[in-house]
Amino acid sequence: MMIRSAYRGGRRLAHVLNRCHRSSSSAAAAASSASAASDKNIICACECPESCPQQCHNLLDTDRQHVIHPYTSMTDPLPTFPIKSAKGIHLKLNDGRKLIDGMSSWWAAVHGYRNPVLDNALKEQIESSMSHVMFGGLTHKPAVQLTTKLLQLANNIQDDSTDYHHFTKAFFSDSGSVSVEVAMKMALQYWFTLEQPSKTKFVSLRNGYHGDTLGAMSICDPVNGMHSMFSGVLAKQLFVSTPTGGMEEDGVQTIIEMKQLLEEHHEEIAAVVMEPIVQGAGGMRFYHPSVLRKVRELCDEYNVLLIFDEIATGFGRTGTMFASWQNESTYQPWYLTEGSSFSIINSEDKKISTNEIVNADILCLGKALTGGYMTLGATLTTDKVAHGISHNGGVFMHGPTFMANPLACSVSLASMGLLTSSPWEERVRNVENALIEHISPLSELDSVREVRVLGAIGVCELKEGLDRDGMARIQRALVEEGVWLRPFGKLLYTMPPFNCDELEDDHIKKIGEAMYKVVSSKPKA
Ligand SMILES: Cc1ncc(COP(=O)(O)O)c(C=O)c1O
């Protein structure tokens, strides 16, 4: 492995079907001229009169007054954009504007929108079987088949074998946050049944994000995870500093702190929880995979379970099927920090060998699990944990109403099939190269601290955080540029639908150009 100032040239993205070459400005122009034209049934602008056939006016009004959106004021919310439909790589607003989606709907829609294979999986499930049944006392094919597929994937089994060497069990829940709650409860019950009830605490990394439910929140970053607001009810957990900068040596301090914590408190610690190599909503930071191996060794040494939260990173986003599979030879982040750039270039063979994978005891999955079609979380675990929990007749105490929803399981199975039968690794590499090429110019801007790329994740970190007005301004400006991104805090980032047949270099170029334009433009007085 070597580290050097480097530019990895952009390779063309896979050739596309159904290209849309209409530029964002021509789309906007078309929208406004069409709305000015008499045929308002075709395209209407959000500012249209109350006679608007699509009722945008009423819709926005009711939305603003009564519908609560995420992370915004309940009385003076950030603006919303009414969306009419989504197809392939594009979102279509009610006013006719077509936006390139750079968010994959919070990183979930990895194949893009209205994929015929996924659409059919849902239709077929509804028409041939059922949309939902309770999972207590009943079981069904979509859940069983999905379990088999996930266990094969998580055990790195490439054929139809069910010779699982590590993960052997799957619990299906409603969402990513709930899959984290389930993982934490598994760890707690494991130690309780093994008569070590004092092991109730969790260790996690600062700047982590694991969800918005109370248990998950307790292991999010104690500062940006809003702990102060909920301090009276959140369980007190333990934190170690996060490795920053992406290099192997950046993880040294994390390991020193982790060792010290485990040495002093292992009798109270149930598990360590981490997002492997990419911390998502807590800061979009990358860290070296050697940290995972060292934490695994410490967990084994001090008799503590290890939980990997792959809700954001699972199913290919970083270039390997799971981010925790990255090793010294696969890990290739690219950084451009205030003028100086580096990239870790690996010349070694990038094969992942199953016996070198760092396995957690419990693995949390969500988001791309259904290709972004339905809400579903999965918590996988091992015979060791399962036998621990059910030792002496213990039962696992969780069971949501919509557990293993058949629609979600069937579309998830189709999504896994779509992923594994496509050249997704090559596509992630192409997106990565295109991101490096097209977002690197942002680093020239005075307001930018760092630009970084790993797999299909491109991040521009600003020096100053955006306030409410700044966020609304940038969001609106991005829409005017024909791109959908969601800025937050100091971050403007993109995680495009990397496995969408339509995605080409030009889309990433437009995302990069739009990011550059909105960051470089001065706010209007
Ligand atoms: C790493 C990670 N864990 C957990 C969650 C929570 O998932 P959900 O929003 O589906 O509850 C998220 C969501 O962004 C996440 O990125």
PDB file of N, CA, C and O in Angstrom, residues 122-186:
ATOM      1  N   LEU A 122     -43.012  -6.644  -5.900  1.00  0.00           N
ATOM      2  CA  LEU A 122     -44.092  -6.195  -5.009  1.00  0.00           C
ATOM      3  C   LEU A 122     -45.457  -6.578  -5.561  1.00  0.00           C
ATOM      4  O   LEU A 122     -46.312  -7.101  -4.831  1.00  0.00           O
ATOM      5  N   LYS A 123     -45.650  -6.334  -6.872  1.00  0.00           N
ATOM      6  CA  LYS A 123     -46.954  -6.659  -7.479  1.00  0.00           C
ATOM      7  C   LYS A 123     -47.234  -8.150  -7.316  1.00  0.00           C
ATOM      8  O   LYS A 123     -48.318  -8.566  -6.934  1.00  0.00           O
ATOM      9  N   GLU A 124     -46.242  -8.933  -7.639  1.00  0.00           N
ATOM     10  CA  GLU A 124     -46.385 -10.391  -7.577  1.00  0.00           C
ATOM     11  C   GLU A 124     -46.720 -10.845  -6.145  1.00  0.00           C
ATOM     12  O   GLU A 124     -47.581 -11.692  -5.933  1.00  0.00           O
ATOM     13  N   GLN A 125     -46.045 -10.246  -5.178  1.00  0.00           N
ATOM     14  CA  GLN A 125     -46.297 -10.628  -3.787  1.00  0.00           C
ATOM     15  C   GLN A 125     -47.740 -10.290  -3.396  1.00  0.00           C
ATOM     16  O   GLN A 125     -48.433 -11.097  -2.778  1.00  0.00           O
ATOM     17  N   ILE A 126     -48.214  -9.112  -3.802  1.00  0.00           N
ATOM     18  CA  ILE A 126     -49.588  -8.712  -3.457  1.00  0.00           C
ATOM     19  C   ILE A 126     -50.592  -9.623  -4.156  1.00  0.00           C
ATOM     20  O   ILE A 126     -51.539 -10.114  -3.552  1.00  0.00           O
ATOM     21  N   GLU A 127     -50.347  -9.850  -5.452  1.00  0.00           N
ATOM     22  CA  GLU A 127     -51.356 -10.571  -6.239  1.00  0.00           C
ATOM     23  C   GLU A 127     -51.361 -12.067  -5.966  1.00  0.00           C
ATOM     24  O   GLU A 127     -52.400 -12.698  -5.998  1.00  0.00           O
ATOM     25  N   SER A 128     -50.183 -12.629  -5.684  1.00  0.00           N
ATOM     26  CA  SER A 128     -50.158 -14.082  -5.562  1.00  0.00           C
ATOM     27  C   SER A 128     -50.256 -14.571  -4.119  1.00  0.00           C
ATOM     28  O   SER A 128     -50.511 -15.734  -3.874  1.00  0.00           O
ATOM     29  N   SER A 129     -50.061 -13.651  -3.173  1.00  0.00           N
ATOM     30  CA  SER A 129     -49.960 -14.170  -1.809  1.00  0.00           C
ATOM     31  C   SER A 129     -50.642 -13.246  -0.795  1.00  0.00           C
ATOM     32  O   SER A 129     -51.839 -13.348  -0.572  1.00  0.00           O
ATOM     33  N   MET A 130     -49.915 -12.336  -0.222  1.00  0.00           N
ATOM     34  CA  MET A 130     -50.517 -11.410   0.762  1.00  0.00           C
ATOM     35  C   MET A 130     -49.545 -10.260   1.009  1.00  0.00           C
ATOM     36  O   MET A 130     -48.353 -10.384   0.780  1.00  0.00           O
ATOM     37  N   SER A 131     -50.104  -9.151   1.508  1.00  0.00           N
ATOM     38  CA  SER A 131     -49.258  -7.996   1.811  1.00  0.00           C
ATOM     39  C   SER A 131     -48.690  -8.087   3.213  1.00  0.00           C
ATOM     40  O   SER A 131     -47.569  -7.671   3.473  1.00  0.00           O
ATOM     41  N   HIS A 132     -49.502  -8.582   4.129  1.00  0.00           N
ATOM     42  CA  HIS A 132     -48.977  -8.711   5.485  1.00  0.00           C
ATOM     43  C   HIS A 132     -49.726  -9.789   6.270  1.00  0.00           C
ATOM     44  O   HIS A 132     -50.920  -9.987   6.066  1.00  0.00           O
ATOM     45  N   VAL A 133     -49.026 -10.477   7.116  1.00  0.00           N
ATOM     46  CA  VAL A 133     -49.630 -11.320   8.160  1.00  0.00           C
ATOM     47  C   VAL A 133     -48.736 -11.200   9.384  1.00  0.00           C
ATOM     48  O   VAL A 133     -47.551 -10.881   9.261  1.00  0.00           O
ATOM     49  N   MET A 134     -49.294 -11.482  10.536  1.00  0.00           N
ATOM     50  CA  MET A 134     -48.465 -11.459  11.747  1.00  0.00           C
ATOM     51  C   MET A 134     -47.384 -12.546  11.663  1.00  0.00           C
ATOM     52  O   MET A 134     -47.552 -13.543  10.952  1.00  0.00           O
ATOM     53  N   PHE A 135     -46.285 -12.332  12.374  1.00  0.00           N
ATOM     54  CA  PHE A 135     -45.167 -13.286  12.299  1.00  0.00           C
ATOM     55  C   PHE A 135     -45.103 -14.173  13.547  1.00  0.00           C
ATOM     56  O   PHE A 135     -44.293 -15.089  13.612  1.00  0.00           O
ATOM     57  N   GLY A 136     -45.937 -13.865  14.522  1.00  0.00           N
ATOM     58  CA  GLY A 136     -46.003 -14.737  15.703  1.00  0.00           C
ATOM     59  C   GLY A 136     -46.811 -15.972  15.347  1.00  0.00           C
ATOM     60  O   GLY A 136     -47.988 -15.852  15.008  1.00  0.00           O
ATOM     61  N   GLY A 137     -46.184 -17.126  15.354  1.00  0.00           N
ATOM     62  CA  GLY A 137     -46.909 -18.374  15.069  1.00  0.00           C
ATOM     63  C   GLY A 137     -47.090 -18.662  13.595  1.00  0.00           C
ATOM     64  O   GLY A 137     -47.551 -19.741  13.229  1.00  0.00           O
ATOM     65  N   LEU A 138     -46.802 -17.722  12.722  1.00  0.00           N
ATOM     66  CA  LEU A 138     -46.895 -17.957  11.271  1.00  0.00           C
ATOM     67  C   LEU A 138     -45.520 -17.670  10.657  1.00  0.00           C
ATOM     68  O   LEU A 138     -44.751 -16.886  11.193  1.00  0.00           O
ATOM     69  N   THR A 139     -45.267 -18.310   9.523  1.00  0.00           N
ATOM     70  CA  THR A 139     -44.059 -17.927   8.776  1.00  0.00           C
ATOM     71  C   THR A 139     -44.384 -17.937   7.293  1.00  0.00           C
ATOM     72  O   THR A 139     -45.487 -18.347   6.892  1.00  0.00           O
ATOM     73  N   HIS A 140     -43.499 -17.425   6.468  1.00  0.00           N
ATOM     74  CA  HIS A 140     -43.780 -17.382   5.030  1.00  0.00           C
ATOM     75  C   HIS A 140     -42.495 -17.399   4.211  1.00  0.00           C
ATOM     76  O   HIS A 140     -41.408 -17.124   4.737  1.00  0.00           O
ATOM     77  N   LYS A 141     -42.714 -17.731   2.925  1.00  0.00           N
ATOM     78  CA  LYS A 141     -41.582 -17.904   2.011  1.00  0.00           C
ATOM     79  C   LYS A 141     -40.698 -16.660   1.902  1.00  0.00           C
ATOM     80  O   LYS A 141     -39.463 -16.777   1.975  1.00  0.00           O
ATOM     81  N   PRO A 142     -41.271 -15.439   1.711  1.00  0.00           N
ATOM     82  CA  PRO A 142     -40.365 -14.279   1.561  1.00  0.00           C
ATOM     83  C   PRO A 142     -39.404 -14.128   2.744  1.00  0.00           C
ATOM     84  O   PRO A 142     -38.219 -13.836   2.544  1.00  0.00           O
ATOM     85  N   ALA A 143     -39.886 -14.351   3.965  1.00  0.00           N
ATOM     86  CA  ALA A 143     -39.009 -14.187   5.136  1.00  0.00           C
ATOM     87  C   ALA A 143     -37.933 -15.273   5.168  1.00  0.00           C
ATOM     88  O   ALA A 143     -36.758 -14.994   5.447  1.00  0.00           O
ATOM     89  N   VAL A 144     -38.337 -16.504   4.861  1.00  0.00           N
ATOM     90  CA  VAL A 144     -37.373 -17.616   4.938  1.00  0.00           C
ATOM     91  C   VAL A 144     -36.341 -17.485   3.821  1.00  0.00           C
ATOM     92  O   VAL A 144     -35.126 -17.629   4.040  1.00  0.00           O
ATOM     93  N   GLN A 145     -36.824 -17.151   2.613  1.00  0.00           N
ATOM     94  CA  GLN A 145     -35.880 -17.015   1.490  1.00  0.00           C
ATOM     95  C   GLN A 145     -34.929 -15.840   1.717  1.00  0.00           C
ATOM     96  O   GLN A 145     -33.743 -15.921   1.403  1.00  0.00           O
ATOM     97  N   LEU A 146     -35.474 -14.755   2.260  1.00  0.00           N
ATOM     98  CA  LEU A 146     -34.607 -13.590   2.507  1.00  0.00           C
ATOM     99  C   LEU A 146     -33.555 -13.920   3.572  1.00  0.00           C
ATOM    100  O   LEU A 146     -32.395 -13.538   3.445  1.00  0.00           O
ATOM    101  N   THR A 147     -33.970 -14.656   4.591  1.00  0.00           N
ATOM    102  CA  THR A 147     -33.005 -15.057   5.626  1.00  0.00           C
ATOM    103  C   THR A 147     -31.855 -15.840   5.001  1.00  0.00           C
ATOM    104  O   THR A 147     -30.678 -15.568   5.259  1.00  0.00           O
ATOM    105  N   THR A 148     -32.216 -16.802   4.153  1.00  0.00           N
ATOM    106  CA  THR A 148     -31.179 -17.624   3.508  1.00  0.00           C
ATOM    107  C   THR A 148     -30.234 -16.737   2.697  1.00  0.00           C
ATOM    108  O   THR A 148     -29.009 -16.844   2.794  1.00  0.00           O
ATOM    109  N   LYS A 149     -30.825 -15.828   1.907  1.00  0.00           N
ATOM    110  CA  LYS A 149     -30.003 -14.961   1.051  1.00  0.00           C
ATOM    111  C   LYS A 149     -29.082 -14.069   1.893  1.00  0.00           C
ATOM    112  O   LYS A 149     -27.891 -13.922   1.598  1.00  0.00           O
ATOM    113  N   LEU A 150     -29.637 -13.493   2.952  1.00  0.00           N
ATOM    114  CA  LEU A 150     -28.819 -12.595   3.786  1.00  0.00           C
ATOM    115  C   LEU A 150     -27.702 -13.342   4.492  1.00  0.00           C
ATOM    116  O   LEU A 150     -26.579 -12.845   4.607  1.00  0.00           O
ATOM    117  N   LEU A 151     -28.016 -14.541   4.974  1.00  0.00           N
ATOM    118  CA  LEU A 151     -26.973 -15.312   5.669  1.00  0.00           C
ATOM    119  C   LEU A 151     -25.883 -15.731   4.689  1.00  0.00           C
ATOM    120  O   LEU A 151     -24.697 -15.732   5.024  1.00  0.00           O
ATOM    121  N   GLN A 152     -26.290 -16.056   3.451  1.00  0.00           N
ATOM    122  CA  GLN A 152     -25.262 -16.375   2.448  1.00  0.00           C
ATOM    123  C   GLN A 152     -24.377 -15.157   2.192  1.00  0.00           C
ATOM    124  O   GLN A 152     -23.151 -15.250   2.173  1.00  0.00           O
ATOM    125  N   LEU A 153     -25.025 -14.000   2.021  1.00  0.00           N
ATOM    126  CA  LEU A 153     -24.242 -12.789   1.752  1.00  0.00           C
ATOM    127  C   LEU A 153     -23.324 -12.454   2.925  1.00  0.00           C
ATOM    128  O   LEU A 153     -22.142 -12.184   2.741  1.00  0.00           O
ATOM    129  N   ALA A 154     -23.902 -12.463   4.137  1.00  0.00           N
ATOM    130  CA  ALA A 154     -23.129 -12.032   5.307  1.00  0.00           C
ATOM    131  C   ALA A 154     -21.995 -12.997   5.634  1.00  0.00           C
ATOM    132  O   ALA A 154     -21.008 -12.610   6.253  1.00  0.00           O
ATOM    133  N   ASN A 155     -22.141 -14.266   5.203  1.00  0.00           N
ATOM    134  CA  ASN A 155     -21.062 -15.247   5.410  1.00  0.00           C
ATOM    135  C   ASN A 155     -20.141 -15.341   4.194  1.00  0.00           C
ATOM    136  O   ASN A 155     -19.327 -16.253   4.104  1.00  0.00           O
ATOM    137  N   ASN A 156     -20.335 -14.436   3.232  1.00  0.00           N
ATOM    138  CA  ASN A 156     -19.535 -14.413   1.999  1.00  0.00           C
ATOM    139  C   ASN A 156     -19.590 -15.752   1.259  1.00  0.00           C
ATOM    140  O   ASN A 156     -18.577 -16.250   0.783  1.00  0.00           O
ATOM    141  N   ILE A 157     -20.804 -16.313   1.188  1.00  0.00           N
ATOM    142  CA  ILE A 157     -20.998 -17.565   0.442  1.00  0.00           C
ATOM    143  C   ILE A 157     -21.478 -17.191  -0.956  1.00  0.00           C
ATOM    144  O   ILE A 157     -22.495 -16.505  -1.101  1.00  0.00           O
ATOM    145  N   GLN A 158     -20.757 -17.616  -1.979  1.00  0.00           N
ATOM    146  CA  GLN A 158     -21.061 -17.173  -3.349  1.00  0.00           C
ATOM    147  C   GLN A 158     -22.032 -18.099  -4.076  1.00  0.00           C
ATOM    148  O   GLN A 158     -22.534 -17.743  -5.130  1.00  0.00           O
ATOM    149  N   ASP A 159     -22.278 -19.292  -3.536  1.00  0.00           N
ATOM    150  CA  ASP A 159     -23.176 -20.211  -4.246  1.00  0.00           C
ATOM    151  C   ASP A 159     -24.420 -20.461  -3.398  1.00  0.00           C
ATOM    152  O   ASP A 159     -24.746 -19.657  -2.536  1.00  0.00           O
ATOM    153  N   ASP A 160     -25.114 -21.597  -3.643  1.00  0.00           N
ATOM    154  CA  ASP A 160     -26.372 -21.836  -2.916  1.00  0.00           C
ATOM    155  C   ASP A 160     -26.172 -22.555  -1.583  1.00  0.00           C
ATOM    156  O   ASP A 160     -27.142 -22.954  -0.929  1.00  0.00           O
ATOM    157  N   SER A 161     -24.921 -22.699  -1.193  1.00  0.00           N
ATOM    158  CA  SER A 161     -24.647 -23.447   0.038  1.00  0.00           C
ATOM    159  C   SER A 161     -25.254 -22.743   1.261  1.00  0.00           C
ATOM    160  O   SER A 161     -25.377 -21.518   1.308  1.00  0.00           O
ATOM    161  N   THR A 162     -25.638 -23.550   2.229  1.00  0.00           N
ATOM    162  CA  THR A 162     -26.117 -22.971   3.493  1.00  0.00           C
ATOM    163  C   THR A 162     -25.177 -23.390   4.628  1.00  0.00           C
ATOM    164  O   THR A 162     -25.590 -23.576   5.770  1.00  0.00           O
ATOM    165  N   ASP A 163     -23.951 -23.508   4.261  1.00  0.00           N
ATOM    166  CA  ASP A 163     -22.927 -23.904   5.219  1.00  0.00           C
ATOM    167  C   ASP A 163     -22.418 -22.643   5.926  1.00  0.00           C
ATOM    168  O   ASP A 163     -21.333 -22.153   5.651  1.00  0.00           O
ATOM    169  N   TYR A 164     -23.235 -22.127   6.811  1.00  0.00           N
ATOM    170  CA  TYR A 164     -22.918 -20.840   7.435  1.00  0.00           C
ATOM    171  C   TYR A 164     -21.828 -21.015   8.494  1.00  0.00           C
ATOM    172  O   TYR A 164     -22.017 -21.753   9.452  1.00  0.00           O
ATOM    173  N   HIS A 165     -20.745 -20.275   8.359  1.00  0.00           N
ATOM    174  CA  HIS A 165     -19.673 -20.465   9.330  1.00  0.00           C
ATOM    175  C   HIS A 165     -19.754 -19.450  10.467  1.00  0.00           C
ATOM    176  O   HIS A 165     -19.111 -19.608  11.483  1.00  0.00           O
ATOM    177  N   HIS A 166     -20.534 -18.367  10.294  1.00  0.00           N
ATOM    178  CA  HIS A 166     -20.560 -17.342  11.351  1.00  0.00           C
ATOM    179  C   HIS A 166     -21.996 -16.897  11.660  1.00  0.00           C
ATOM    180  O   HIS A 166     -22.570 -17.311  12.655  1.00  0.00           O
ATOM    181  N   PHE A 167     -22.569 -16.055  10.799  1.00  0.00           N
ATOM    182  CA  PHE A 167     -23.950 -15.620  11.065  1.00  0.00           C
ATOM    183  C   PHE A 167     -24.921 -16.743  10.734  1.00  0.00           C
ATOM    184  O   PHE A 167     -24.838 -17.347   9.663  1.00  0.00           O
ATOM    185  N   THR A 168     -25.849 -16.995  11.656  1.00  0.00           N
ATOM    186  CA  THR A 168     -26.778 -18.119  11.451  1.00  0.00           C
ATOM    187  C   THR A 168     -28.244 -17.736  11.674  1.00  0.00           C
ATOM    188  O   THR A 168     -29.133 -18.537  11.424  1.00  0.00           O
ATOM    189  N   LYS A 169     -28.495 -16.531  12.177  1.00  0.00           N
ATOM    190  CA  LYS A 169     -29.873 -16.154  12.549  1.00  0.00           C
ATOM    191  C   LYS A 169     -30.172 -14.732  12.082  1.00  0.00           C
ATOM    192  O   LYS A 169     -29.274 -13.874  12.105  1.00  0.00           O
ATOM    193  N   ALA A 170     -31.442 -14.476  11.718  1.00  0.00           N
ATOM    194  CA  ALA A 170     -31.842 -13.115  11.311  1.00  0.00           C
ATOM    195  C   ALA A 170     -33.146 -12.730  11.996  1.00  0.00           C
ATOM    196  O   ALA A 170     -34.073 -13.550  12.080  1.00  0.00           O
ATOM    197  N   PHE A 171     -33.199 -11.508  12.504  1.00  0.00           N
ATOM    198  CA  PHE A 171     -34.424 -10.955  13.095  1.00  0.00           C
ATOM    199  C   PHE A 171     -34.843  -9.770  12.229  1.00  0.00           C
ATOM    200  O   PHE A 171     -34.061  -8.835  12.029  1.00  0.00           O
ATOM    201  N   PHE A 172     -36.088  -9.765  11.721  1.00  0.00           N
ATOM    202  CA  PHE A 172     -36.542  -8.675  10.857  1.00  0.00           C
ATOM    203  C   PHE A 172     -37.414  -7.700  11.637  1.00  0.00           C
ATOM    204  O   PHE A 172     -38.384  -8.110  12.285  1.00  0.00           O
ATOM    205  N   SER A 173     -37.069  -6.420  11.537  1.00  0.00           N
ATOM    206  CA  SER A 173     -37.849  -5.405  12.250  1.00  0.00           C
ATOM    207  C   SER A 173     -38.251  -4.290  11.283  1.00  0.00           C
ATOM    208  O   SER A 173     -38.164  -4.444  10.076  1.00  0.00           O
ATOM    209  N   ASP A 174     -38.661  -3.163  11.860  1.00  0.00           N
ATOM    210  CA  ASP A 174     -39.297  -2.123  11.052  1.00  0.00           C
ATOM    211  C   ASP A 174     -38.359  -1.143  10.374  1.00  0.00           C
ATOM    212  O   ASP A 174     -38.729  -0.518   9.397  1.00  0.00           O
ATOM    213  N   SER A 175     -37.186  -0.932  10.937  1.00  0.00           N
ATOM    214  CA  SER A 175     -36.334   0.147  10.430  1.00  0.00           C
ATOM    215  C   SER A 175     -34.917  -0.055  10.958  1.00  0.00           C
ATOM    216  O   SER A 175     -34.669  -0.930  11.797  1.00  0.00           O
ATOM    217  N   GLY A 176     -34.025   0.818  10.507  1.00  0.00           N
ATOM    218  CA  GLY A 176     -32.645   0.756  10.978  1.00  0.00           C
ATOM    219  C   GLY A 176     -32.545   0.967  12.481  1.00  0.00           C
ATOM    220  O   GLY A 176     -31.877   0.211  13.190  1.00  0.00           O
ATOM    221  N   SER A 177     -33.214   2.008  12.978  1.00  0.00           N
ATOM    222  CA  SER A 177     -33.143   2.297  14.413  1.00  0.00           C
ATOM    223  C   SER A 177     -33.603   1.090  15.233  1.00  0.00           C
ATOM    224  O   SER A 177     -32.995   0.749  16.251  1.00  0.00           O
ATOM    225  N   VAL A 178     -34.686   0.474  14.770  1.00  0.00           N
ATOM    226  CA  VAL A 178     -35.199  -0.671  15.543  1.00  0.00           C
ATOM    227  C   VAL A 178     -34.231  -1.849  15.446  1.00  0.00           C
ATOM    228  O   VAL A 178     -34.052  -2.584  16.422  1.00  0.00           O
ATOM    229  N   SER A 179     -33.565  -1.988  14.310  1.00  0.00           N
ATOM    230  CA  SER A 179     -32.587  -3.091  14.228  1.00  0.00           C
ATOM    231  C   SER A 179     -31.442  -2.863  15.213  1.00  0.00           C
ATOM    232  O   SER A 179     -30.867  -3.817  15.741  1.00  0.00           O
ATOM    233  N   VAL A 180     -31.123  -1.583  15.484  1.00  0.00           N
ATOM    234  CA  VAL A 180     -30.094  -1.292  16.491  1.00  0.00           C
ATOM    235  C   VAL A 180     -30.625  -1.606  17.899  1.00  0.00           C
ATOM    236  O   VAL A 180     -29.932  -2.194  18.730  1.00  0.00           O
ATOM    237  N   GLU A 181     -31.888  -1.222  18.156  1.00  0.00           N
ATOM    238  CA  GLU A 181     -32.491  -1.555  19.461  1.00  0.00           C
ATOM    239  C   GLU A 181     -32.455  -3.067  19.684  1.00  0.00           C
ATOM    240  O   GLU A 181     -32.142  -3.554  20.776  1.00  0.00           O
ATOM    241  N   VAL A 182     -32.789  -3.801  18.625  1.00  0.00           N
ATOM    242  CA  VAL A 182     -32.823  -5.269  18.710  1.00  0.00           C
ATOM    243  C   VAL A 182     -31.415  -5.799  19.025  1.00  0.00           C
ATOM    244  O   VAL A 182     -31.242  -6.670  19.881  1.00  0.00           O
ATOM    245  N   ALA A 183     -30.412  -5.223  18.337  1.00  0.00           N
ATOM    246  CA  ALA A 183     -29.020  -5.659  18.576  1.00  0.00           C
ATOM    247  C   ALA A 183     -28.633  -5.399  20.030  1.00  0.00           C
ATOM    248  O   ALA A 183     -28.018  -6.253  20.688  1.00  0.00           O
ATOM    249  N   MET A 184     -29.003  -4.224  20.548  1.00  0.00           N
ATOM    250  CA  MET A 184     -28.636  -3.887  21.932  1.00  0.00           C
ATOM    251  C   MET A 184     -29.350  -4.838  22.899  1.00  0.00           C
ATOM    252  O   MET A 184     -28.753  -5.315  23.877  1.00  0.00           O
ATOM    253  N   LYS A 185     -30.615  -5.140  22.606  1.00  0.00           N
ATOM    254  CA  LYS A 185     -31.355  -6.059  23.487  1.00  0.00           C
ATOM    255  C   LYS A 185     -30.779  -7.471  23.425  1.00  0.00           C
ATOM    256  O   LYS A 185     -30.734  -8.184  24.428  1.00  0.00           O
ATOM    257  N   MET A 186     -30.333  -7.873  22.232  1.00  0.00           N
ATOM    258  CA  MET A 186     -29.697  -9.202  22.122  1.00  0.00           C
ATOM    259  C   MET A 186     -28.479  -9.262  23.035  1.00  0.00           C
ATOM    260  O   MET A 186     -28.283 -10.240  23.768  1.00  0.00           O
TER     261      MET A 186
END
